[in-house]
Amino acid sequence: MNTIGVSANRLEILQIAKAVAEEKSIDQSIVVEAMQEAIEKAAKAKYGQEHDIRARIDPATGEQTLWRIQTVVADEDFEDDSKELRLTEAKRIDPTLEIGGELKEELPPFDFGRVAAQTAKQVIMQKVRDAERERQYEEYKDRVGEIINGIVKRVEYGHVIVDLGRAEGIIRRNDGIPRENFQPNDRVRAYLYKVSREMKGPQIFLSRAAPDFMIKLFAQEVPEVYDGVINIRACARDPGSRAKIGVISNDSSIDPVGACVGMRGARVQAVVGELSGEKIDIIPWNYDDATFIVNALQPAEVSKVVLDEEERRVEVVVADDQFPLAIGRRGQNVRLASQLTGWQIDLVTESADSERYQREFQERTDLFMKALDADETLAQLLASEGFETVEEIAFVAPADFIQIEGFDEEVAAELQERAREFLDRLAAENDAKRKELGVEDAVLELEGMTPAFAVKLGNEGVKTVEDVAGLVPDDITGFREPGPDGKPVWVEGILKKGEMRKDDAQMFIMKARVAAGWIEADAIEQLIAAQQPAATETADLTEEERALLALGGLGGEDAADAALEELEFDLEALAAEGGDDEAAPEE
C-alpha cells in the first residue's frame, strides 16, 4: 500500500504548493494553510479527535512540525485531560507556565494511510476551491458596469455560459438579444451587471439586452463620449429591433448626434453590428421636458404637448396621418419614447382633440347659459375668452371683463351679480343636501371645506370630523392600481382628478385630525417645515438648474418600466387596424 509521509521531501511540498497556487491564481500561503489543515486532520484520525493538534509547514524551508497543545487551567477548573492541563502539573513540567498558557508536545512523523491520504487530498482541494471562488468574487465584483469579453462554453436551455478565462459568466435567456444564436467557441461581448456570492461560487451575470450595454459600446466607439464631452443621458431599447438614446454635448461647437453617427455612419454602424442589426435613433437631449418628448417621438411630427407634472403624464397631439408613425410597429415608437423620457405618453389625434374641445366648449356654454340666464352667443363669448367655471366669472376683477369687446362696467357688474346669486343658490342646495345626508356642521367648519365638498363626503359615508381624520390622501384625490389586464387604471377619489393636490389633501386631513384631538397642532407646523425646505431650495434656482434637479429624479430604468406598463391604449388593437405598416418605413 502506498503511503505519504509527513516528513516527505520539504522542497517538493513547497513546489506543489507553488504550482497549485499559480494554476488557480491564488496566494501560495492559502495552499500551505490547506496542507497544514490536512495534516492536522490526519493526525487527529491517528491520535484521537479529542486532542488539540496543530501542524505547521515553514513557507521558506518546507519543514513540517506537529504538536499536541494543552491549555493550562486552575486545578478546580480542570475538565478535559486531552486538551487541558492542571496548573500544578504544568509547574512541574515548566515552572514558567501560568493559567492560560499552552504546553506544546511535539509529535513524531507518521505515514498517511490510503484513507487518510484521500481525506487530506479532499481537505486541500476544498480549501483551494473556496480560495479560488473568493478570488473570482473579489476580482469581478469591482468590474460591475464594464463590458466583458469571453468565449461561449455551452448553451443550456437558451442560457449562454461564457468562459471569461479565470471564471464563468452567464447570459440568461432574458438578458440576450432575441433570435441571436451562439455556438461553442464563439467570441462574445456582454455587459457585467451583477456579481453575487453563492455557496457554489460567485455567479457572474452578463447582459447584451441592457441599455447600459449600448451606452458602453458608444463609449468605446465614440471618443467624445468616452472623454465626457458628449453625455448619453438616457437609453431605451427593444433588444434586437430598435433603440433610442438621448445625447447632449458639453461643448457647443460639437454636434452630439453627428459625433455619435460618425463619418458615413461608421460609428453607429459599429454599434449596430455588435447588436445584431438593432436600429438606433439618436435623439438630441433637451433640458425642457416638452421639447425632449417631441424629439423622442421622431420621426413623427407633434402638434401640441400638454404636461401633467404631478402625474408625470403628457398628452401629445399629432396629426391624424402622423398617428400610426408616432405609435410605431406594435407600439414600439411611443413605448421607447416613454422609457427614454420617463414620462407616460398619451397620444391623441388632432381630430379627437378637436372633438373633445368642442364638447368641453359646449358644456361650458350650457353651464353659463343656465347659471347667468344668458343667451347662447354671450355664453359662447365667455367660454371662448377662457372662463371655465362660474366661480371665475363671479370673482374675477371687473377690469378683465371690460377688456372683452362689447363689455362695459354695467354689463360686467350684472354678470358677476348673476354668477354670485347662482353660487349662493347652489351653496344653499348643497347645504340642504349635506344636512339630509347627515354630515355634521363641524365638518363644514374645517378649513378648505365647501358645501359641495361636504355633499361628496356625505355620499361616501364620511359624516363626522373623526371620519375625515381617518381618511388618507388617496381617498380624496384618487389613485392608480393595476387593472385586470395588468395595466394601471385610475380609481376616482371623493373629488375628481385634479380638483385637489395630494399635498393639499394631506394638509386638509392633518387639520381634521387636530380638530378631532388625535394630534397636537404643532404637528401641522412640523409638516409645513418639512415641506418648506424643498420649496426654498428650488426657489432661487435657474431654469437649467431646475431641469437638472428634475432629471435627477426620473428614477432610471424602474421609472421607465413603470411608464411602459402605464400605456393606456391597446397596442395589439392598433396594430390590427393597419397603422403598423405605415409607422416605420424600412430604412
Coordinates of N, CA and C in Angstrom, one line a residue, residues 231-340:
N231 N -22.5 63.5 -23.4 CA -23.2 62.6 -22.4 C -24.4 61.9 -23.0
I232 N -24.5 60.6 -22.8 CA -25.7 59.9 -23.1 C -26.6 59.9 -21.9
R233 N -27.6 60.7 -21.9 CA -28.4 61.0 -20.7 C -29.5 59.9 -20.5
A234 N -29.9 59.2 -21.6 CA -30.9 58.2 -21.4 C -30.8 57.2 -22.6
C235 N -31.3 56.0 -22.3 CA -31.3 55.0 -23.4 C -32.5 54.1 -23.1
A236 N -33.2 53.7 -24.2 CA -34.3 52.8 -24.1 C -34.1 51.8 -25.3
R237 N -34.3 50.5 -25.0 CA -34.1 49.5 -26.0 C -35.2 48.5 -26.1
D238 N -35.5 48.1 -27.4 CA -36.3 46.9 -27.6 C -35.3 46.0 -28.3
P239 N -34.6 45.2 -27.5 CA -33.4 44.4 -27.9 C -33.6 43.7 -29.2
G240 N -32.6 43.9 -30.1 CA -32.6 43.2 -31.4 C -33.5 43.9 -32.5
S241 N -34.3 44.9 -32.1 CA -35.2 45.6 -33.0 C -34.8 47.1 -33.2
R242 N -35.1 47.9 -32.1 CA -34.9 49.3 -32.2 C -34.5 49.9 -30.9
A243 N -33.8 51.0 -30.9 CA -33.4 51.6 -29.6 C -33.4 53.1 -29.9
K244 N -33.5 53.9 -28.8 CA -33.4 55.3 -28.8 C -32.4 55.7 -27.7
I245 N -31.5 56.7 -28.0 CA -30.6 57.2 -27.0 C -30.7 58.7 -27.0
G246 N -30.7 59.4 -25.9 CA -30.7 60.8 -25.8 C -29.3 61.4 -25.5
V247 N -28.8 62.2 -26.3 CA -27.4 62.7 -26.2 C -27.4 64.2 -26.1
I248 N -26.4 64.7 -25.4 CA -26.2 66.2 -25.2 C -24.7 66.4 -25.2
S249 N -24.3 67.6 -25.7 CA -22.9 67.9 -25.8 C -22.6 69.0 -24.8
N250 N -21.5 68.9 -24.1 CA -21.0 69.9 -23.2 C -20.2 71.0 -23.9
D251 N -20.0 70.8 -25.2 CA -19.2 71.7 -26.0 C -20.1 72.2 -27.1
S252 N -20.5 73.5 -27.1 CA -21.4 74.0 -28.1 C -20.9 73.8 -29.5
S253 N -19.7 73.6 -29.7 CA -19.1 73.5 -31.1 C -19.2 72.1 -31.6
I254 N -19.6 71.1 -30.8 CA -19.7 69.7 -31.2 C -21.2 69.3 -31.3
D255 N -21.6 68.8 -32.4 CA -22.9 68.2 -32.6 C -23.0 66.8 -32.0
P256 N -23.7 66.6 -31.0 CA -23.7 65.3 -30.3 C -24.3 64.2 -31.2
V257 N -25.3 64.5 -32.0 CA -25.9 63.5 -32.9 C -24.9 63.1 -34.0
G258 N -24.3 64.1 -34.6 CA -23.3 63.9 -35.7 C -22.1 63.1 -35.2
A259 N -21.6 63.4 -34.0 CA -20.5 62.8 -33.5 C -20.8 61.3 -33.2
C260 N -22.0 61.0 -32.7 CA -22.3 59.6 -32.5 C -22.6 58.8 -33.8
V261 N -23.0 59.5 -34.8 CA -23.3 58.8 -36.1 C -21.9 58.5 -36.7
G262 N -21.0 59.5 -36.7 CA -19.7 59.3 -37.3 C -19.7 59.6 -38.8
M263 N -18.5 59.5 -39.4 CA -18.4 59.7 -40.9 C -19.0 58.6 -41.6
R264 N -20.0 59.0 -42.4 CA -20.8 58.0 -43.2 C -21.4 56.9 -42.3
G265 N -21.7 57.3 -41.1 CA -22.4 56.4 -40.2 C -21.5 55.3 -39.6
A266 N -20.2 55.5 -39.7 CA -19.2 54.4 -39.3 C -19.4 54.0 -37.8
R267 N -19.5 55.1 -37.0 CA -19.5 54.8 -35.5 C -20.8 54.1 -35.1
V268 N -21.9 54.6 -35.5 CA -23.2 54.0 -35.1 C -23.3 52.6 -35.8
Q269 N -22.8 52.4 -37.0 CA -22.9 51.1 -37.6 C -22.1 50.1 -36.9
A270 N -20.9 50.5 -36.3 CA -20.1 49.5 -35.5 C -21.0 49.0 -34.3
V271 N -21.7 49.9 -33.7 CA -22.6 49.5 -32.5 C -23.7 48.6 -33.1
V272 N -24.3 49.0 -34.2 CA -25.4 48.3 -34.8 C -25.0 46.9 -35.1
G273 N -23.8 46.7 -35.6 CA -23.2 45.4 -36.0 C -23.0 44.5 -34.8
E274 N -22.6 45.1 -33.6 CA -22.4 44.3 -32.4 C -23.8 43.9 -31.9
L275 N -24.8 44.7 -32.1 CA -26.2 44.4 -31.6 C -27.1 43.7 -32.6
S276 N -26.5 43.0 -33.5 CA -27.2 42.1 -34.5 C -28.2 42.9 -35.3
G277 N -27.8 44.1 -35.7 CA -28.6 44.9 -36.6 C -29.7 45.7 -35.9
E278 N -29.6 45.9 -34.7 CA -30.6 46.7 -33.9 C -30.5 48.2 -34.4
K279 N -31.6 48.7 -34.9 CA -31.6 50.1 -35.4 C -31.6 51.1 -34.2
I280 N -30.9 52.2 -34.4 CA -30.7 53.1 -33.3 C -31.1 54.5 -33.7
D281 N -32.0 55.1 -33.0 CA -32.4 56.5 -33.2 C -31.6 57.4 -32.2
I282 N -30.8 58.3 -32.6 CA -30.1 59.2 -31.8 C -30.8 60.5 -31.6
I283 N -31.3 60.8 -30.4 CA -32.2 61.9 -30.1 C -31.4 63.0 -29.4
P284 N -31.5 64.2 -29.8 CA -30.9 65.3 -29.0 C -31.6 65.5 -27.7
W285 N -30.9 65.4 -26.6 CA -31.5 65.7 -25.3 C -31.7 67.2 -25.1
N286 N -32.8 67.5 -24.4 CA -33.1 68.9 -24.1 C -33.5 69.0 -22.6
Y287 N -33.1 70.1 -22.0 CA -33.5 70.3 -20.6 C -35.0 70.5 -20.4
D288 N -35.6 71.0 -21.5 CA -37.1 71.2 -21.4 C -37.8 69.9 -21.7
D289 N -38.6 69.4 -20.8 CA -39.2 68.1 -20.9 C -40.1 68.1 -22.2
A290 N -40.8 69.1 -22.5 CA -41.7 69.1 -23.6 C -40.9 68.9 -24.9
T291 N -39.8 69.7 -25.0 CA -39.0 69.6 -26.2 C -38.4 68.2 -26.4
F292 N -37.9 67.7 -25.3 CA -37.3 66.3 -25.4 C -38.3 65.3 -25.7
I293 N -39.5 65.4 -25.2 CA -40.6 64.4 -25.6 C -40.9 64.5 -27.1
V294 N -41.0 65.7 -27.6 CA -41.2 65.9 -29.0 C -40.1 65.3 -29.8
N295 N -38.8 65.5 -29.4 CA -37.7 64.9 -30.1 C -37.7 63.3 -30.0
A296 N -38.1 62.8 -28.9 CA -38.1 61.4 -28.6 C -39.2 60.7 -29.5
L297 N -40.2 61.4 -29.9 CA -41.2 60.7 -30.8 C -40.9 60.8 -32.3
Q298 N -39.7 61.3 -32.6 CA -39.3 61.2 -34.0 C -39.4 59.8 -34.5
P299 N -39.7 59.6 -35.8 CA -39.9 60.6 -36.9 C -41.3 61.2 -37.0
A300 N -42.1 61.0 -36.0 CA -43.5 61.6 -36.1 C -43.4 63.1 -35.7
E301 N -44.3 63.9 -36.3 CA -44.3 65.3 -36.1 C -45.4 65.6 -35.1
V302 N -45.1 66.4 -34.0 CA -46.0 66.6 -32.9 C -46.7 68.0 -33.1
S303 N -48.0 68.1 -32.8 CA -48.7 69.4 -33.0 C -48.8 70.1 -31.6
K304 N -49.0 69.4 -30.5 CA -49.2 70.0 -29.2 C -48.8 69.1 -28.1
V305 N -48.3 69.6 -27.0 CA -47.9 68.8 -25.9 C -48.5 69.5 -24.6
V306 N -49.1 68.7 -23.8 CA -49.7 69.1 -22.5 C -49.1 68.3 -21.4
L307 N -48.4 68.9 -20.5 CA -47.7 68.2 -19.4 C -48.6 68.2 -18.1
D308 N -48.6 67.0 -17.4 CA -49.1 66.9 -16.1 C -48.0 66.5 -15.2
E309 N -47.3 67.5 -14.6 CA -46.1 67.2 -13.8 C -46.3 66.4 -12.6
E310 N -47.4 66.6 -12.0 CA -47.7 65.8 -10.7 C -47.8 64.3 -11.0
E311 N -48.5 64.0 -12.1 CA -48.6 62.6 -12.5 C -47.5 62.1 -13.4
R312 N -46.7 63.0 -13.9 CA -45.6 62.7 -14.9 C -46.2 62.0 -16.1
R313 N -47.3 62.6 -16.5 CA -48.0 62.2 -17.7 C -48.0 63.3 -18.7
V314 N -48.0 63.0 -20.0 CA -48.0 64.0 -21.0 C -49.0 63.6 -22.1
E315 N -49.8 64.5 -22.5 CA -50.7 64.3 -23.6 C -50.1 64.9 -24.9
V316 N -49.9 64.1 -25.9 CA -49.3 64.5 -27.1 C -50.3 64.5 -28.3
V317 N -50.5 65.6 -28.9 CA -51.5 65.7 -30.0 C -50.7 65.6 -31.3
V318 N -51.1 64.7 -32.2 CA -50.4 64.6 -33.5 C -51.5 64.6 -34.6
A319 N -51.1 65.0 -35.8 CA -52.0 65.0 -36.9 C -52.5 63.5 -37.2
D320 N -53.7 63.4 -37.7 CA -54.2 62.1 -37.9 C -53.3 61.2 -38.8
D321 N -52.7 61.8 -39.8 CA -51.8 60.9 -40.6 C -50.5 60.6 -40.0
Q322 N -50.2 61.3 -38.9 CA -48.9 61.1 -38.2 C -49.1 60.1 -37.0
F323 N -50.4 59.8 -36.7 CA -50.7 58.9 -35.6 C -50.0 57.5 -35.7
P324 N -50.2 56.8 -36.8 CA -49.5 55.5 -36.9 C -48.0 55.6 -36.8
L325 N -47.4 56.7 -37.3 CA -46.0 56.8 -37.3 C -45.5 57.1 -35.8
A326 N -46.3 57.8 -35.1 CA -46.0 58.1 -33.7 C -46.1 56.8 -32.8
I327 N -47.1 56.0 -33.1 CA -47.3 54.7 -32.4 C -46.1 53.7 -32.7
G328 N -45.8 53.6 -34.0 CA -44.8 52.6 -34.5 C -45.3 51.2 -34.5
R329 N -44.5 50.3 -35.0 CA -44.9 48.9 -35.1 C -45.1 48.3 -33.7
R330 N -46.3 47.8 -33.5 CA -46.7 47.2 -32.3 C -46.5 48.2 -31.1
G331 N -46.6 49.5 -31.3 CA -46.5 50.5 -30.3 C -45.0 50.7 -29.9
Q332 N -44.1 50.3 -30.7 CA -42.7 50.4 -30.4 C -42.2 51.8 -30.2
N333 N -42.6 52.7 -31.1 CA -42.0 54.1 -31.1 C -42.5 54.8 -29.8
V334 N -43.7 54.8 -29.5 CA -44.2 55.5 -28.3 C -43.7 54.8 -27.0
R335 N -43.6 53.5 -27.1 CA -43.1 52.8 -25.9 C -41.7 53.2 -25.6
L336 N -40.8 53.2 -26.6 CA -39.4 53.6 -26.4 C -39.3 55.0 -26.0
A337 N -40.1 55.9 -26.6 CA -40.1 57.3 -26.2 C -40.5 57.5 -24.7
S338 N -41.5 56.7 -24.3 CA -41.9 56.8 -22.9 C -40.8 56.3 -21.9
Q339 N -40.1 55.2 -22.3 CA -39.0 54.8 -21.5 C -37.8 55.8 -21.5
L340 N -37.6 56.4 -22.6 CA -36.5 57.3 -22.8 C -36.7 58.6 -21.9

